[in-house]
PDB file of C-alpha atoms (C1' of nucleotides) in Angstrom:
ATOM      1  CA  MET A   1       0.294  -0.032   0.370  1.00 37.00           C
ATOM      2  CA  ASP A   2       1.848   3.161  -1.233  1.00 40.00           C
ATOM      3  CA  THR A   3       0.588   5.850   0.823  1.00 46.00           C
ATOM      4  CA  CYS A   4       1.381   9.132  -0.525  1.00 63.00           C
ATOM      5  CA  ALA A   5       3.651  10.156   2.300  1.00 62.00           C
ATOM      6  CA  GLU A   6       5.365   8.355   5.621  1.00 50.00           C
ATOM      7  CA  THR A   7       2.312  10.534   7.321  1.00 57.00           C
ATOM      8  CA  LEU A   8      -0.758  11.594   6.660  1.00 70.00           C
ATOM      9  CA  VAL A   9      -2.158  14.886   5.076  1.00 74.00           C
ATOM     10  CA  HIS A  10      -5.228  15.167   8.203  1.00 81.00           C
ATOM     11  CA  PRO A  11      -4.792  12.432  10.481  1.00 84.00           C
ATOM     12  CA  ASP A  12      -7.483  14.140  12.689  1.00 86.00           C
ATOM     13  CA  ALA A  13     -10.145  13.339   9.637  1.00 86.00           C
ATOM     14  CA  VAL A  14      -9.012  10.431   8.591  1.00 93.00           C
ATOM     15  CA  ALA A  15      -8.969   9.087  12.227  1.00 94.00           C
ATOM     16  CA  ALA A  16     -12.948  10.135  12.464  1.00 95.00           C
ATOM     17  CA  ALA A  17     -13.899   8.906   8.792  1.00 96.00           C
ATOM     18  CA  ARG A  18     -12.050   5.388  10.183  1.00 96.00           C
ATOM     19  CA  ARG A  19     -13.950   5.009  13.016  1.00 96.00           C
ATOM     20  CA  VAL A  20     -17.134   5.672  10.579  1.00 96.00           C
ATOM     21  CA  VAL A  21     -15.814   3.272   8.267  1.00 97.00           C
ATOM     22  CA  ASP A  22     -15.136   0.094  10.632  1.00 96.00           C
ATOM     23  CA  ASP A  23     -18.007   0.615  12.962  1.00 96.00           C
ATOM     24  CA  ALA A  24     -20.770   0.129   9.954  1.00 96.00           C
ATOM     25  CA  PRO A  25     -21.885  -3.260   8.585  1.00 97.00           C
ATOM     26  CA  VAL A  26     -19.599  -2.224   5.099  1.00 97.00           C
ATOM     27  CA  ASP A  27     -19.890  -6.073   4.446  1.00 97.00           C
ATOM     28  CA  ALA A  28     -23.315  -6.801   4.418  1.00 97.00           C
ATOM     29  CA  LEU A  29     -24.175  -3.131   3.268  1.00 97.00           C
ATOM     30  CA  ALA A  30     -22.317  -3.597   0.454  1.00 98.00           C
ATOM     31  CA  GLU A  31     -23.115  -7.462  -0.204  1.00 97.00           C
ATOM     32  CA  THR A  32     -27.406  -6.464  -0.149  1.00 97.00           C
ATOM     33  CA  PHE A  33     -26.533  -3.360  -2.744  1.00 98.00           C
ATOM     34  CA  LYS A  34     -25.312  -6.149  -4.475  1.00 98.00           C
ATOM     35  CA  VAL A  35     -27.994  -8.017  -4.647  1.00 98.00           C
ATOM     36  CA  LEU A  36     -30.060  -4.718  -5.756  1.00 98.00           C
ATOM     37  CA  GLY A  37     -27.502  -4.641  -8.286  1.00 98.00           C
ATOM     38  CA  ASP A  38     -28.502  -6.557 -10.944  1.00 98.00           C
ATOM     39  CA  PRO A  39     -31.405  -5.979 -13.841  1.00 98.00           C
ATOM     40  CA  THR A  40     -32.863  -9.235 -13.578  1.00 98.00           C
ATOM     41  CA  ARG A  41     -32.943  -9.298  -9.641  1.00 98.00           C
ATOM     42  CA  ALA A  42     -34.073  -5.608 -10.034  1.00 98.00           C
ATOM     43  CA  ARG A  43     -37.010  -6.691 -11.994  1.00 98.00           C
ATOM     44  CA  ILE A  44     -37.912  -9.099  -9.929  1.00 98.00           C
ATOM     45  CA  LEU A  45     -38.185  -7.203  -6.776  1.00 98.00           C
ATOM     46  CA  LEU A  46     -40.074  -4.172  -8.734  1.00 97.00           C
ATOM     47  CA  ALA A  47     -42.906  -6.245 -10.151  1.00 98.00           C
ATOM     48  CA  LEU A  48     -43.373  -8.254  -6.501  1.00 98.00           C
ATOM     49  CA  SER A  49     -43.776  -5.016  -5.910  1.00 97.00           C
ATOM     50  CA  VAL A  50     -46.537  -4.366  -6.829  1.00 95.00           C
ATOM     51  CA  ARG A  51     -47.934  -7.922  -5.925  1.00 95.00           C
ATOM     52  CA  GLU A  52     -47.316 -11.568  -5.279  1.00 96.00           C
ATOM     53  CA  LEU A  53     -46.742 -13.325  -8.500  1.00 97.00           C
ATOM     54  CA  CYS A  54     -45.806 -17.195  -9.058  1.00 97.00           C
ATOM     55  CA  VAL A  55     -42.567 -18.078 -10.874  1.00 97.00           C
ATOM     56  CA  CYS A  56     -43.793 -19.181 -14.066  1.00 96.00           C
ATOM     57  CA  ASP A  57     -45.445 -15.868 -14.535  1.00 96.00           C
ATOM     58  CA  LEU A  58     -42.885 -13.945 -13.440  1.00 97.00           C
ATOM     59  CA  ALA A  59     -40.597 -16.255 -15.927  1.00 97.00           C
ATOM     60  CA  ASP A  60     -42.879 -14.836 -18.559  1.00 96.00           C
ATOM     61  CA  LEU A  61     -42.904 -11.435 -17.976  1.00 95.00           C
ATOM     62  CA  LEU A  62     -39.542 -10.974 -16.969  1.00 97.00           C
ATOM     63  CA  SER A  63     -39.279 -12.813 -20.463  1.00 96.00           C
ATOM     64  CA  VAL A  64     -36.515 -14.984 -18.391  1.00 97.00           C
ATOM     65  CA  SER A  65     -36.283 -18.231 -18.152  1.00 97.00           C
ATOM     66  CA  GLN A  66     -38.026 -19.995 -15.477  1.00 98.00           C
ATOM     67  CA  SER A  67     -34.862 -21.895 -14.644  1.00 98.00           C
ATOM     68  CA  ALA A  68     -32.562 -17.990 -14.237  1.00 98.00           C
ATOM     69  CA  VAL A  69     -35.098 -16.901 -12.454  1.00 98.00           C
ATOM     70  CA  SER A  70     -35.895 -19.789 -10.036  1.00 98.00           C
ATOM     71  CA  HIS A  71     -32.016 -19.745  -9.354  1.00 98.00           C
ATOM     72  CA  GLN A  72     -32.103 -14.839  -8.775  1.00 98.00           C
ATOM     73  CA  LEU A  73     -35.225 -15.769  -6.493  1.00 98.00           C
ATOM     74  CA  ARG A  74     -32.760 -18.194  -4.392  1.00 98.00           C
ATOM     75  CA  LEU A  75     -30.661 -16.114  -3.977  1.00 98.00           C
ATOM     76  CA  LEU A  76     -33.370 -13.032  -2.692  1.00 98.00           C
ATOM     77  CA  ARG A  77     -34.340 -15.698  -0.562  1.00 98.00           C
ATOM     78  CA  ALA A  78     -31.543 -16.326   0.820  1.00 96.00           C
ATOM     79  CA  HIS A  79     -31.227 -12.303   1.445  1.00 96.00           C
ATOM     80  CA  ARG A  80     -34.238 -12.195   3.128  1.00 95.00           C
ATOM     81  CA  LEU A  81     -35.528  -9.797   0.347  1.00 97.00           C
ATOM     82  CA  VAL A  82     -38.585 -12.075  -0.632  1.00 98.00           C
ATOM     83  CA  ARG A  83     -40.721 -14.502   1.118  1.00 98.00           C
ATOM     84  CA  PHE A  84     -42.954 -17.433  -0.262  1.00 98.00           C
ATOM     85  CA  ARG A  85     -45.388 -19.924   0.267  1.00 98.00           C
ATOM     86  CA  ARG A  86     -46.840 -23.004  -1.793  1.00 97.00           C
ATOM     87  CA  GLU A  87     -49.958 -23.493  -3.027  1.00 96.00           C
ATOM     88  CA  GLY A  88     -50.666 -26.379  -4.898  1.00 96.00           C
ATOM     89  CA  LYS A  89     -48.031 -27.082  -7.400  1.00 96.00           C
ATOM     90  CA  LEU A  90     -47.662 -23.002  -7.856  1.00 97.00           C
ATOM     91  CA  VAL A  91     -44.549 -21.276  -5.262  1.00 98.00           C
ATOM     92  CA  TYR A  92     -46.093 -17.746  -4.700  1.00 97.00           C
ATOM     93  CA  TYR A  93     -42.855 -15.438  -3.987  1.00 98.00           C
ATOM     94  CA  SER A  94     -43.622 -11.454  -2.517  1.00 98.00           C
ATOM     95  CA  LEU A  95     -41.531  -9.237  -1.035  1.00 98.00           C
ATOM     96  CA  ASP A  96     -39.774  -9.788   2.683  1.00 95.00           C
ATOM     97  CA  ASP A  97     -39.337  -6.123   3.609  1.00 87.00           C
ATOM     98  CA  ASP A  98     -40.747  -2.850   2.974  1.00 91.00           C
ATOM     99  CA  HIS A  99     -36.814  -1.365   3.288  1.00 93.00           C
ATOM    100  CA  VAL A 100     -36.809  -2.461  -0.692  1.00 94.00           C
ATOM    101  CA  ARG A 101     -39.710   0.164  -1.535  1.00 95.00           C
ATOM    102  CA  THR A 102     -37.993   2.963   0.162  1.00 95.00           C
ATOM    103  CA  LEU A 103     -34.156   2.165  -1.045  1.00 96.00           C
ATOM    104  CA  PHE A 104     -35.673   1.354  -4.715  1.00 96.00           C
ATOM    105  CA  ALA A 105     -37.806   4.975  -4.452  1.00 95.00           C
ATOM    106  CA  GLU A 106     -34.471   6.592  -3.286  1.00 94.00           C
ATOM    107  CA  GLY A 107     -32.672   5.221  -5.696  1.00 95.00           C
ATOM    108  CA  LEU A 108     -35.047   6.119  -8.466  1.00 94.00           C
ATOM    109  CA  ARG A 109     -34.709   9.673  -7.344  1.00 93.00           C
ATOM    110  CA  HIS A 110     -31.200   9.394  -7.517  1.00 92.00           C
ATOM    111  CA  VAL A 111     -31.012   8.277 -11.198  1.00 93.00           C
ATOM    112  CA  LYS A 112     -34.161  10.518 -12.132  1.00 91.00           C
ATOM    113  CA  GLU A 113     -32.278  14.641 -11.212  1.00 84.00           C
ATOM    114  CA  GLY A 114     -30.001  13.834 -13.883  1.00 66.00           C
TER     115      GLY A 114
ATOM    116  CA  MET B   1     -38.136 -19.367 -22.744  1.00 36.00           C
ATOM    117  CA  ASP B   2     -40.077 -21.814 -21.450  1.00 40.00           C
ATOM    118  CA  THR B   3     -43.203 -20.401 -19.739  1.00 46.00           C
ATOM    119  CA  CYS B   4     -45.213 -22.687 -17.525  1.00 62.00           C
ATOM    120  CA  ALA B   5     -48.373 -23.385 -19.895  1.00 61.00           C
ATOM    121  CA  GLU B   6     -49.361 -21.098 -23.454  1.00 49.00           C
ATOM    122  CA  THR B   7     -51.275 -18.934 -21.322  1.00 56.00           C
ATOM    123  CA  LEU B   8     -50.582 -16.780 -18.410  1.00 70.00           C
ATOM    124  CA  VAL B   9     -51.918 -18.387 -14.478  1.00 73.00           C
ATOM    125  CA  HIS B  10     -52.717 -14.146 -13.518  1.00 81.00           C
ATOM    126  CA  PRO B  11     -52.387 -12.801 -16.390  1.00 84.00           C
ATOM    127  CA  ASP B  12     -54.137  -9.311 -15.406  1.00 85.00           C
ATOM    128  CA  ALA B  13     -51.959  -9.725 -12.238  1.00 86.00           C
ATOM    129  CA  VAL B  14     -48.651  -9.948 -14.820  1.00 93.00           C
ATOM    130  CA  ALA B  15     -49.869  -6.905 -16.730  1.00 94.00           C
ATOM    131  CA  ALA B  16     -49.675  -4.676 -14.058  1.00 95.00           C
ATOM    132  CA  ALA B  17     -46.809  -6.203 -13.237  1.00 96.00           C
ATOM    133  CA  ARG B  18     -44.838  -5.657 -16.339  1.00 96.00           C
ATOM    134  CA  ARG B  19     -46.424  -1.981 -16.828  1.00 97.00           C
ATOM    135  CA  VAL B  20     -44.336  -0.838 -13.802  1.00 96.00           C
ATOM    136  CA  VAL B  21     -41.687  -2.662 -14.255  1.00 97.00           C
ATOM    137  CA  ASP B  22     -41.352  -1.288 -18.230  1.00 97.00           C
ATOM    138  CA  ASP B  23     -42.406   2.320 -17.314  1.00 96.00           C
ATOM    139  CA  ALA B  24     -39.135   2.517 -14.638  1.00 96.00           C
ATOM    140  CA  PRO B  25     -35.294   2.936 -15.827  1.00 97.00           C
ATOM    141  CA  VAL B  26     -35.012  -0.603 -14.020  1.00 97.00           C
ATOM    142  CA  ASP B  27     -31.067  -0.766 -15.663  1.00 97.00           C
ATOM    143  CA  ALA B  28     -30.119   2.587 -14.021  1.00 97.00           C
ATOM    144  CA  LEU B  29     -31.474   2.065 -11.777  1.00 97.00           C
ATOM    145  CA  ALA B  30     -29.594  -1.486 -10.830  1.00 98.00           C
ATOM    146  CA  GLU B  31     -26.612  -0.057 -12.234  1.00 97.00           C
ATOM    147  CA  THR B  32     -26.423   2.260 -10.031  1.00 97.00           C
ATOM    148  CA  PHE B  33     -26.832  -0.558  -6.875  1.00 98.00           C
ATOM    149  CA  LYS B  34     -23.976  -2.498  -8.060  1.00 98.00           C
ATOM    150  CA  VAL B  35     -22.079   0.602  -8.351  1.00 98.00           C
ATOM    151  CA  LEU B  36     -22.856   0.774  -4.397  1.00 98.00           C
ATOM    152  CA  GLY B  37     -22.696  -2.863  -4.180  1.00 98.00           C
ATOM    153  CA  ASP B  38     -19.049  -3.101  -3.702  1.00 98.00           C
ATOM    154  CA  PRO B  39     -17.380  -3.263  -0.329  1.00 98.00           C
ATOM    155  CA  THR B  40     -14.676  -0.547  -1.318  1.00 98.00           C
ATOM    156  CA  ARG B  41     -16.607   1.581  -3.051  1.00 98.00           C
ATOM    157  CA  ALA B  42     -19.297   1.465  -0.167  1.00 98.00           C
ATOM    158  CA  ARG B  43     -16.238   2.088   1.957  1.00 98.00           C
ATOM    159  CA  ILE B  44     -15.257   5.147   0.333  1.00 98.00           C
ATOM    160  CA  LEU B  45     -18.790   6.597   0.396  1.00 98.00           C
ATOM    161  CA  LEU B  46     -19.074   6.201   3.555  1.00 97.00           C
ATOM    162  CA  ALA B  47     -15.746   7.578   4.097  1.00 98.00           C
ATOM    163  CA  LEU B  48     -16.807  10.827   2.256  1.00 98.00           C
ATOM    164  CA  SER B  49     -20.011  10.893   4.554  1.00 96.00           C
ATOM    165  CA  VAL B  50     -17.996  12.373   6.953  1.00 95.00           C
ATOM    166  CA  ARG B  51     -16.062  14.880   5.219  1.00 95.00           C
ATOM    167  CA  GLU B  52     -13.906  15.332   1.877  1.00 96.00           C
ATOM    168  CA  LEU B  53     -11.001  13.392   1.709  1.00 97.00           C
ATOM    169  CA  CYS B  54      -8.056  13.564  -0.365  1.00 97.00           C
ATOM    170  CA  VAL B  55      -7.343  10.542  -2.906  1.00 97.00           C
ATOM    171  CA  CYS B  56      -4.244   9.402  -0.540  1.00 96.00           C
ATOM    172  CA  ASP B  57      -5.668   9.601   2.957  1.00 96.00           C
ATOM    173  CA  LEU B  58      -8.553   7.524   1.039  1.00 97.00           C
ATOM    174  CA  ALA B  59      -6.153   4.830   0.060  1.00 97.00           C
ATOM    175  CA  ASP B  60      -4.863   4.510   3.277  1.00 95.00           C
ATOM    176  CA  LEU B  61      -7.725   4.395   5.482  1.00 95.00           C
ATOM    177  CA  LEU B  62      -8.959   1.950   3.498  1.00 96.00           C
ATOM    178  CA  SER B  63      -5.765  -0.117   3.264  1.00 96.00           C
ATOM    179  CA  VAL B  64      -6.116   0.224  -0.529  1.00 97.00           C
ATOM    180  CA  SER B  65      -3.940   0.414  -2.758  1.00 97.00           C
ATOM    181  CA  GLN B  66      -4.026   4.572  -4.162  1.00 97.00           C
ATOM    182  CA  SER B  67      -4.151   2.813  -8.181  1.00 98.00           C
ATOM    183  CA  ALA B  68      -7.151   0.953  -6.427  1.00 98.00           C
ATOM    184  CA  VAL B  69      -8.702   3.470  -5.105  1.00 98.00           C
ATOM    185  CA  SER B  70      -8.998   5.883  -8.197  1.00 98.00           C
ATOM    186  CA  HIS B  71     -10.131   3.208 -10.065  1.00 98.00           C
ATOM    187  CA  GLN B  72     -12.995   3.399  -8.397  1.00 98.00           C
ATOM    188  CA  LEU B  73     -13.516   6.685  -7.878  1.00 98.00           C
ATOM    189  CA  ARG B  74     -13.549   6.894 -12.026  1.00 98.00           C
ATOM    190  CA  LEU B  75     -16.505   4.922 -11.166  1.00 98.00           C
ATOM    191  CA  LEU B  76     -17.856   6.536  -9.091  1.00 98.00           C
ATOM    192  CA  ARG B  77     -17.798  10.082 -10.541  1.00 97.00           C
ATOM    193  CA  ALA B  78     -18.781   8.581 -13.828  1.00 96.00           C
ATOM    194  CA  HIS B  79     -22.219   7.422 -11.877  1.00 96.00           C
ATOM    195  CA  ARG B  80     -22.168  11.385 -10.290  1.00 95.00           C
ATOM    196  CA  LEU B  81     -21.796   9.694  -6.768  1.00 97.00           C
ATOM    197  CA  VAL B  82     -18.808  11.802  -6.202  1.00 98.00           C
ATOM    198  CA  ARG B  83     -17.712  15.245  -7.067  1.00 98.00           C
ATOM    199  CA  PHE B  84     -13.882  16.367  -6.766  1.00 98.00           C
ATOM    200  CA  ARG B  85     -12.043  19.833  -6.414  1.00 97.00           C
ATOM    201  CA  ARG B  86      -8.053  20.245  -7.304  1.00 97.00           C
ATOM    202  CA  GLU B  87      -6.068  22.094  -4.327  1.00 96.00           C
ATOM    203  CA  GLY B  88      -2.426  21.863  -5.540  1.00 95.00           C
ATOM    204  CA  LYS B  89      -1.346  18.176  -6.099  1.00 96.00           C
ATOM    205  CA  LEU B  90      -3.747  17.162  -3.603  1.00 97.00           C
ATOM    206  CA  VAL B  91      -7.915  16.043  -5.202  1.00 97.00           C
ATOM    207  CA  TYR B  92     -10.390  16.036  -2.567  1.00 97.00           C
ATOM    208  CA  TYR B  93     -13.481  14.068  -3.176  1.00 98.00           C
ATOM    209  CA  SER B  94     -16.601  14.169  -1.539  1.00 98.00           C
ATOM    210  CA  LEU B  95     -20.375  13.135  -1.830  1.00 98.00           C
ATOM    211  CA  ASP B  96     -22.165  14.780  -4.934  1.00 95.00           C
ATOM    212  CA  ASP B  97     -25.365  13.653  -3.555  1.00 88.00           C
ATOM    213  CA  ASP B  98     -27.700  13.363  -0.605  1.00 91.00           C
ATOM    214  CA  HIS B  99     -29.387   9.845  -1.879  1.00 93.00           C
ATOM    215  CA  VAL B 100     -26.443   8.256  -0.542  1.00 94.00           C
ATOM    216  CA  ARG B 101     -26.421   8.800   2.803  1.00 95.00           C
ATOM    217  CA  THR B 102     -30.409   8.560   2.110  1.00 95.00           C
ATOM    218  CA  LEU B 103     -29.706   5.013   0.726  1.00 96.00           C
ATOM    219  CA  PHE B 104     -26.933   3.850   2.952  1.00 96.00           C
ATOM    220  CA  ALA B 105     -29.117   4.837   6.104  1.00 94.00           C
ATOM    221  CA  GLU B 106     -32.316   2.727   4.502  1.00 94.00           C
ATOM    222  CA  GLY B 107     -29.692  -0.488   3.287  1.00 95.00           C
ATOM    223  CA  LEU B 108     -28.154  -0.415   7.356  1.00 94.00           C
ATOM    224  CA  ARG B 109     -31.529  -0.919   8.736  1.00 93.00           C
ATOM    225  CA  HIS B 110     -32.211  -3.470   6.381  1.00 92.00           C
ATOM    226  CA  VAL B 111     -28.847  -4.936   7.787  1.00 92.00           C
ATOM    227  CA  LYS B 112     -29.495  -4.216  10.831  1.00 91.00           C
ATOM    228  CA  GLU B 113     -33.037  -5.671  11.496  1.00 84.00           C
ATOM    229  CA  GLY B 114     -31.495  -9.729  10.968  1.00 66.00           C
TER     230      GLY B 114
ATOM    231  C1'  DT C   1      14.568  22.681 -16.627  1.00 67.46           C
ATOM    232  C1'  DG C   2      14.598  18.860 -14.034  1.00 67.46           C
ATOM    233  C1'  DA C   3      12.956  16.290 -10.200  1.00 67.46           C
ATOM    234  C1'  DT C   4       9.120  14.954  -7.302  1.00 67.46           C
ATOM    235  C1'  DC C   5       4.529  14.112  -5.357  1.00 67.46           C
ATOM    236  C1'  DA C   6      -0.079  12.987  -5.827  1.00 67.46           C
ATOM    237  C1'  DC C   7      -3.111  11.240  -8.659  1.00 67.46           C
ATOM    238  C1'  DT C   8      -4.853   8.711 -13.376  1.00 67.46           C
ATOM    239  C1'  DT C   9      -5.187   5.087 -16.784  1.00 67.46           C
ATOM    240  C1'  DG C  10      -4.269   0.994 -19.651  1.00 67.46           C
ATOM    241  C1'  DA C  11      -2.768  -3.961 -20.106  1.00 67.46           C
ATOM    242  C1'  DT C  12      -3.362  -7.628 -17.968  1.00 67.46           C
ATOM    243  C1'  DC C  13      -4.788 -11.490 -14.948  1.00 67.46           C
ATOM    244  C1'  DA C  14      -7.242 -13.952 -11.704  1.00 67.46           C
ATOM    245  C1'  DT C  15     -11.613 -14.236  -9.499  1.00 67.46           C
ATOM    246  C1'  DG C  16     -16.714 -14.140  -9.296  1.00 67.46           C
ATOM    247  C1'  DT C  17     -21.421 -13.461 -11.335  1.00 67.46           C
ATOM    248  C1'  DG C  18     -25.185 -15.165 -14.842  1.00 67.46           C
ATOM    249  C1'  DC C  19     -26.984 -17.672 -17.815  1.00 67.46           C
ATOM    250  C1'  DT C  20     -28.471 -22.136 -19.932  1.00 67.46           C
ATOM    251  C1'  DC C  21     -28.447 -27.049 -20.248  1.00 67.46           C
ATOM    252  C1'  DA C  22     -29.792 -31.453 -18.113  1.00 67.46           C
ATOM    253  C1'  DT C  23     -31.933 -33.720 -13.603  1.00 67.46           C
ATOM    254  C1'  DA C  24     -34.348 -33.614  -9.573  1.00 67.46           C
ATOM    255  C1'  DT C  25     -37.750 -32.662  -6.781  1.00 67.46           C
ATOM    256  C1'  DA C  26     -43.230 -31.652  -5.411  1.00 67.46           C
ATOM    257  C1'  DT C  27     -47.671 -31.726  -6.118  1.00 67.46           C
ATOM    258  C1'  DA C  28     -52.485 -32.944  -8.877  1.00 67.46           C
ATOM    259  C1'  DG C  29     -54.323 -35.801 -11.159  1.00 67.46           C
ATOM    260  C1'  DA C  30     -55.368 -39.888 -13.620  1.00 67.46           C
TER     261       DA C  30
ATOM    262  C1'  DT D   1     -48.568 -46.083  -9.644  1.00 67.46           C
ATOM    263  C1'  DC D   2     -48.102 -43.177 -13.652  1.00 67.46           C
ATOM    264  C1'  DT D   3     -48.248 -38.846 -15.508  1.00 67.46           C
ATOM    265  C1'  DA D   4     -48.115 -34.274 -16.084  1.00 67.46           C
ATOM    266  C1'  DT D   5     -46.795 -29.556 -14.157  1.00 67.46           C
ATOM    267  C1'  DA D   6     -44.307 -26.076 -11.586  1.00 67.46           C
ATOM    268  C1'  DT D   7     -40.511 -25.283  -9.361  1.00 67.46           C
ATOM    269  C1'  DA D   8     -35.415 -26.167  -7.808  1.00 67.46           C
ATOM    270  C1'  DT D   9     -30.824 -27.090  -8.204  1.00 67.46           C
ATOM    271  C1'  DG D  10     -25.998 -28.495 -10.026  1.00 67.46           C
ATOM    272  C1'  DA D  11     -22.681 -28.158 -13.854  1.00 67.46           C
ATOM    273  C1'  DG D  12     -20.199 -25.841 -16.898  1.00 67.46           C
ATOM    274  C1'  DC D  13     -19.520 -21.675 -19.811  1.00 67.46           C
ATOM    275  C1'  DA D  14     -19.081 -17.153 -21.684  1.00 67.46           C
ATOM    276  C1'  DC D  15     -18.928 -12.888 -19.894  1.00 67.46           C
ATOM    277  C1'  DA D  16     -17.922  -9.213 -15.799  1.00 67.46           C
ATOM    278  C1'  DT D  17     -15.032  -6.733 -13.114  1.00 67.46           C
ATOM    279  C1'  DG D  18     -11.961  -5.886  -9.306  1.00 67.46           C
ATOM    280  C1'  DA D  19      -7.139  -5.406  -8.200  1.00 67.46           C
ATOM    281  C1'  DT D  20      -1.935  -5.139  -9.273  1.00 67.46           C
ATOM    282  C1'  DC D  21       1.702  -4.095 -12.185  1.00 67.46           C
ATOM    283  C1'  DA D  22       3.991  -0.349 -15.260  1.00 67.46           C
ATOM    284  C1'  DA D  23       3.612   4.275 -17.805  1.00 67.46           C
ATOM    285  C1'  DG D  24       1.808   8.538 -18.155  1.00 67.46           C
ATOM    286  C1'  DT D  25      -0.156  13.194 -16.933  1.00 67.46           C
ATOM    287  C1'  DG D  26      -0.736  17.355 -13.841  1.00 67.46           C
ATOM    288  C1'  DA D  27       1.282  20.409 -10.215  1.00 67.46           C
ATOM    289  C1'  DT D  28       4.973  22.768  -6.924  1.00 67.46           C
ATOM    290  C1'  DC D  29       9.631  24.036  -6.334  1.00 67.46           C
ATOM    291  C1'  DA D  30      14.594  23.746  -6.161  1.00 67.46           C
TER     292       DA D  30
END
DNA sequence: TGATCACTTGATCATGTGCTCATATATAGA
DNA sequence: TCTATATATGAGCACATGATCAAGTGATCA
């Protein structure tokens, strides 16, 4: 790690920032964003924000193979972003968390203010 | 695309969801989240949420090579997430957008309610 | 101008990721 | 039980991505 000099330019500022960065669960946070950061998964979540949907309807509406959807749903499940319930042969998925709606709303705001 | 059947299970629901998904700038949204979804970039943004910092201090506080930081800052710049100003030999970066703080706060809320 | 420092950028490479294909599981109905 | 339908999952592969290394740019100062 080749720092600019032997001593920092702004030791106090760096110390304060380091405290904030080290205290926050950055890795978990980044991983959550990474999950949201894929077009297919984002579409899935956006669709589920309208209402719960079964896997095959999701696949159709996203024009993605059922297998691909299923793989992504598995990931979303692992991150507690969606829940599911079985009804006969169908499996219905829905958002597990209202934070997702808030995150999307805020993200859209950033995107739109070009 | 192998849909479950020739006809959808819930045509109306799918139509409504499709409208929402197609109307939103999903790709841009997902790309923004993807940018936030890397530990190094998340740390950079978190550090900058404390105060503006020069590149070498950022590199030091994150224990990442200065080149790596610079590459990531370039990306963050491209997505209008950080701004910079030159002061002599140093280049100071800061958050370009308050949405980032909001997004991080909401993301942390999701992560913490384990 | 030449040296040095702070930063940027291009090339390269190892790793990660998302899709497809094939196969497995689960449920319903004959 | 046998078949059909809906979903899940493992393997494999093409492509994206983040770090490093080396070289380039811009600014200060002797």
